Amino acid sequence: MTGLRTAARSVFEFAEKLFDRAFGPDWNPLYHLGTLGWFFYWIVIVSGIYLYIFFDTGITQAYESLEYITNVQWYAGGVMRSLHRYASDALIIVMMLHLVREFVMDRYRGARWFSWFTGVPLIWLVFACGISGYWMVWDVLAQYIAIASTEWLDSLGIFGQSIARNFLNEETLSGRFFTLMVFIHIAVPLFMLLVMWIHIQRQRNARVNPPVGLAVGTLGMLLVLSLIEPAVSQAPANLNIAPAVIDFDWFYLAGYPLLDWLPGLVVWALGGGATLLLLVMPWLPPGRRRTAAQVDLDNCNGCGRCVEDCPFSAVDLQQRTDGAAFSEEAIVSNNLCTGCGICVGACPTSTPFRRSGKLVPGINLPDTDLHTLREQTLAATSPLSGIGRVMVYGCEHGPDLEKLRDADTAVLKLPCIAMLPPSFIDFLISRKHVDGVLLTGCAEGDCHYRLGQQWAGQRLAGERDPYLRARVPRERVDTFWAGLTSNRKLRDELKNFRTRLSVLPAIERNKRQPVIKRVIEGDESHE
Amino acid sequence: MNRVLAYIGQAIAYTLFAFVIGYLATSPPYTHLEPGMAVIKLSFSHAGEHIKECRRLTQEELNALPPNMRRPTDCPRERVPLLVELELDGETIYHELLPPSGLASDGASTAYKKFPISAGEHRIVARLRERRETDGFDYEKAGEISLAPQQNFVIDFRPELGGFLFL
Ligand code: HEM
Ligand code: SF4
Ligand code: SF4
């Protein structure tokens, strides 16, 4: 992570913490920028359909029909028009924040390039929708947009005749291009829906709807804004009068002044260059790529839990290839796998209680294999002393664990907290290796690997396989979703946790030693 | 109490969001043209002469061609660029050779040019040459015009209507 990105990430996390306080992690709008984008899209579609019923597509009648909608039917059509405009503006805001955030949080590289790559054309499509929309009003702003846009298109020199000549003056005005614009304004949003759908194809359980509370809140906000500040037209277009000072929708038109300052071709080069740059971003540089998860057929029974839990649809079940008695087996698509290890945490064979020598689960991460994880866990916990011995598991995208390490605290980092099979917690506590286990990781509601936090929570709560066994005293397990910047809060939480542990009946220390020897001998005696 | 504070926080966040949208959706206004100015827009599309005159083929040349290709004249497709000039109050503000369009340079030349000028009285002269010769102009139109602020004054060119049109 570069310094710049870390700084930007701190800014985001600061804002997110602020929003957490007001909205709570579940409704935090910064965690729902993509879903809010979908939500605004649907508001725009519904209000657009309503407007279209009353809209007259003739170039001279368009303005009047909108005047009717706005003034006579202010309570319905007027509100719809305002919603249509303001939701489109909101879409730009959340889309841009979404883009920056995915970049800052580094969720666009390696196996995750696809969503980024397919997001880039969405930018052009959103702008095409908005700009063609303003064109249809045929007021002074529309006139300006029509002239500036067609001049810009003409600068490409690929259209035989000048398109801008359509808008020379009132006498030569032709509705031809206007009709095309109406068509574009309907066709492009539909096409955009297709691209939005493609955009989330690689996400398992992609969220496309914001939480109800956030949806109600934003819709309410847009409604209030629509009533207080209804969207209206400017003066009707008149090609004999040059637009001079124009009320501008900066969300959609911020780039237009460039056309007054630079030659059209230069603006094309800037736009094209920026688009290209965005498209290749996932490979600039490609980002550290973890080795993909690997299936070990001798341990895989084809239960499909890894398929269920992989956030990136990187595991599938296929027909058994090794003649074992099971009908299916897991198979990983290497190019989709992010190496998060969530599948390892899902696999029923990932249990540290297993007696055979080396711990090899059905699916494993070559970089951070489960056997090593058990070894590291035991090595880290065995020197712990005191009455509140705590094992802290964190993730690579969460707080800095090293600061917690001390005589009664052991720490270990995983790619994602959901890589930890719940049986590890059971193992540590029932075998008296520690007095408590603390899980931490990304900020609540914002797992770097999308679903890890959710799955981990459900496994602990016994709502999702593999769940934490009922015999594990829940008071000895704590979770604290901290994020990158909450080191102090995490330390406080650890202190509180230890205080809570201290009043529980003491756990007798596990005396068995030493770690390495035991592994070689096998774990038999422990069961 | 905490809950109340949270709702207040949400209300503040929504208000800010609404404010940003409501404001930037129409403001601040953009000055595309200073209000005291008018615009002269020169725009037309017209084809210049062919680069060379058509030539009658000699009998020998005709004989050399396959019978179905024998046309009595050989006309080059390429056209000359148009020379266009615009004079405002005695000053030349535009003097441009407009190349023909098309890959074979056989199409019309196109002009599309905007001149923001102060409103008021002006004397304006437009000239155009479409011939191969390199002297003089074939069309010229002069006029005294009075431009209102923000007036969009169009200069078109339609040879069938006598040349330049001041609209
Ligand atoms: C109309 C505009 C857009 C909408 C509605 C939208 C919506 C979404 C949604 C719903 C998700 C899935 C969230 C989840 O379930 O985890 C997502 C993910 C993502 N989007 Fe967008 N998006 C838009 C534009 C963009 C743009 C312009 C970019 C960047 C160029 C982008 C980059 C990404 C990335 C990198 C991810 C995450 C992929 C991952 O987690 O691996 N999106 N988007
Ligand atoms: S490590 Fe497992 S869960 Fe994570 S992306 Fe790869 S296959 Fe999916
Ligand atoms: S969870 Fe484990 S056992 Fe089940 S299909 Fe996946 S790899 Fe095989």
Short mmCIF file of N, CA and C in Angstrom, two decimals, chain A residues 200-207 304-316 449-451 454-455 464:
data_model
loop_
_atom_site.label_atom_id
_atom_site.label_comp_id
_atom_site.label_asym_id
_atom_site.label_seq_id
_atom_site.Cartn_x
_atom_site.Cartn_y
_atom_site.Cartn_z
N ILE A 200 -21.57 -6.77 -11.60
CA ILE A 200 -21.59 -7.49 -10.32
C ILE A 200 -21.60 -9.00 -10.51
N GLN A 201 -21.35 -9.44 -11.74
CA GLN A 201 -21.43 -10.88 -12.00
C GLN A 201 -20.43 -11.71 -11.22
N ARG A 202 -19.29 -11.12 -10.89
CA ARG A 202 -18.29 -11.93 -10.19
C ARG A 202 -18.43 -11.87 -8.69
N GLN A 203 -19.44 -11.17 -8.22
CA GLN A 203 -19.65 -11.09 -6.78
C GLN A 203 -20.69 -12.11 -6.40
N ARG A 204 -20.35 -12.95 -5.41
CA ARG A 204 -21.37 -13.85 -4.91
C ARG A 204 -22.26 -13.06 -3.97
N ASN A 205 -23.57 -13.28 -4.04
CA ASN A 205 -24.52 -12.54 -3.20
C ASN A 205 -24.30 -11.03 -3.33
N ALA A 206 -24.11 -10.55 -4.53
CA ALA A 206 -23.89 -9.11 -4.69
C ALA A 206 -25.08 -8.37 -4.09
N ARG A 207 -24.76 -7.32 -3.37
CA ARG A 207 -25.85 -6.52 -2.80
C ARG A 207 -26.25 -5.48 -3.83
N GLY A 304 -19.67 -28.70 -0.57
CA GLY A 304 -20.08 -27.45 -1.22
C GLY A 304 -20.09 -26.23 -0.31
N ARG A 305 -19.63 -26.39 0.92
CA ARG A 305 -19.65 -25.20 1.80
C ARG A 305 -18.71 -24.11 1.29
N CYS A 306 -17.59 -24.53 0.74
CA CYS A 306 -16.65 -23.54 0.22
C CYS A 306 -17.28 -22.77 -0.94
N VAL A 307 -18.08 -23.47 -1.74
CA VAL A 307 -18.76 -22.83 -2.87
C VAL A 307 -19.73 -21.78 -2.34
N GLU A 308 -20.44 -22.16 -1.29
CA GLU A 308 -21.42 -21.26 -0.68
C GLU A 308 -20.76 -20.00 -0.14
N ASP A 309 -19.57 -20.16 0.42
CA ASP A 309 -18.99 -19.05 1.16
C ASP A 309 -18.02 -18.19 0.37
N CYS A 310 -17.55 -18.67 -0.76
CA CYS A 310 -16.58 -17.87 -1.52
C CYS A 310 -17.25 -16.59 -2.02
N PRO A 311 -16.73 -15.42 -1.65
CA PRO A 311 -17.38 -14.16 -2.03
C PRO A 311 -17.17 -13.81 -3.51
N PHE A 312 -16.30 -14.55 -4.17
CA PHE A 312 -15.95 -14.15 -5.53
C PHE A 312 -16.29 -15.22 -6.56
N SER A 313 -17.17 -16.11 -6.18
CA SER A 313 -17.60 -17.20 -7.07
C SER A 313 -16.41 -17.92 -7.70
N ALA A 314 -15.37 -18.14 -6.87
CA ALA A 314 -14.16 -18.73 -7.42
C ALA A 314 -14.12 -20.25 -7.25
N VAL A 315 -15.04 -20.81 -6.48
CA VAL A 315 -15.06 -22.27 -6.31
C VAL A 315 -16.35 -22.81 -6.89
N ASP A 316 -16.24 -23.95 -7.51
CA ASP A 316 -17.41 -24.64 -8.05
C ASP A 316 -17.34 -26.09 -7.65
N TYR A 449 -12.93 -8.48 2.06
CA TYR A 449 -13.31 -9.57 1.15
C TYR A 449 -14.83 -9.76 1.13
N ARG A 450 -15.53 -8.65 1.28
CA ARG A 450 -16.96 -8.57 1.12
C ARG A 450 -17.76 -9.31 2.19
N LEU A 451 -17.62 -10.64 2.25
CA LEU A 451 -18.55 -11.40 3.06
C LEU A 451 -17.92 -12.06 4.28
N GLN A 454 -19.35 -11.18 7.71
CA GLN A 454 -20.72 -11.68 7.83
C GLN A 454 -20.70 -13.19 8.12
N TRP A 455 -19.91 -13.91 7.34
CA TRP A 455 -19.87 -15.36 7.54
C TRP A 455 -19.31 -15.68 8.92
N ARG A 464 -24.59 -20.53 10.67
CA ARG A 464 -24.02 -20.91 9.39
C ARG A 464 -22.96 -21.97 9.62
#
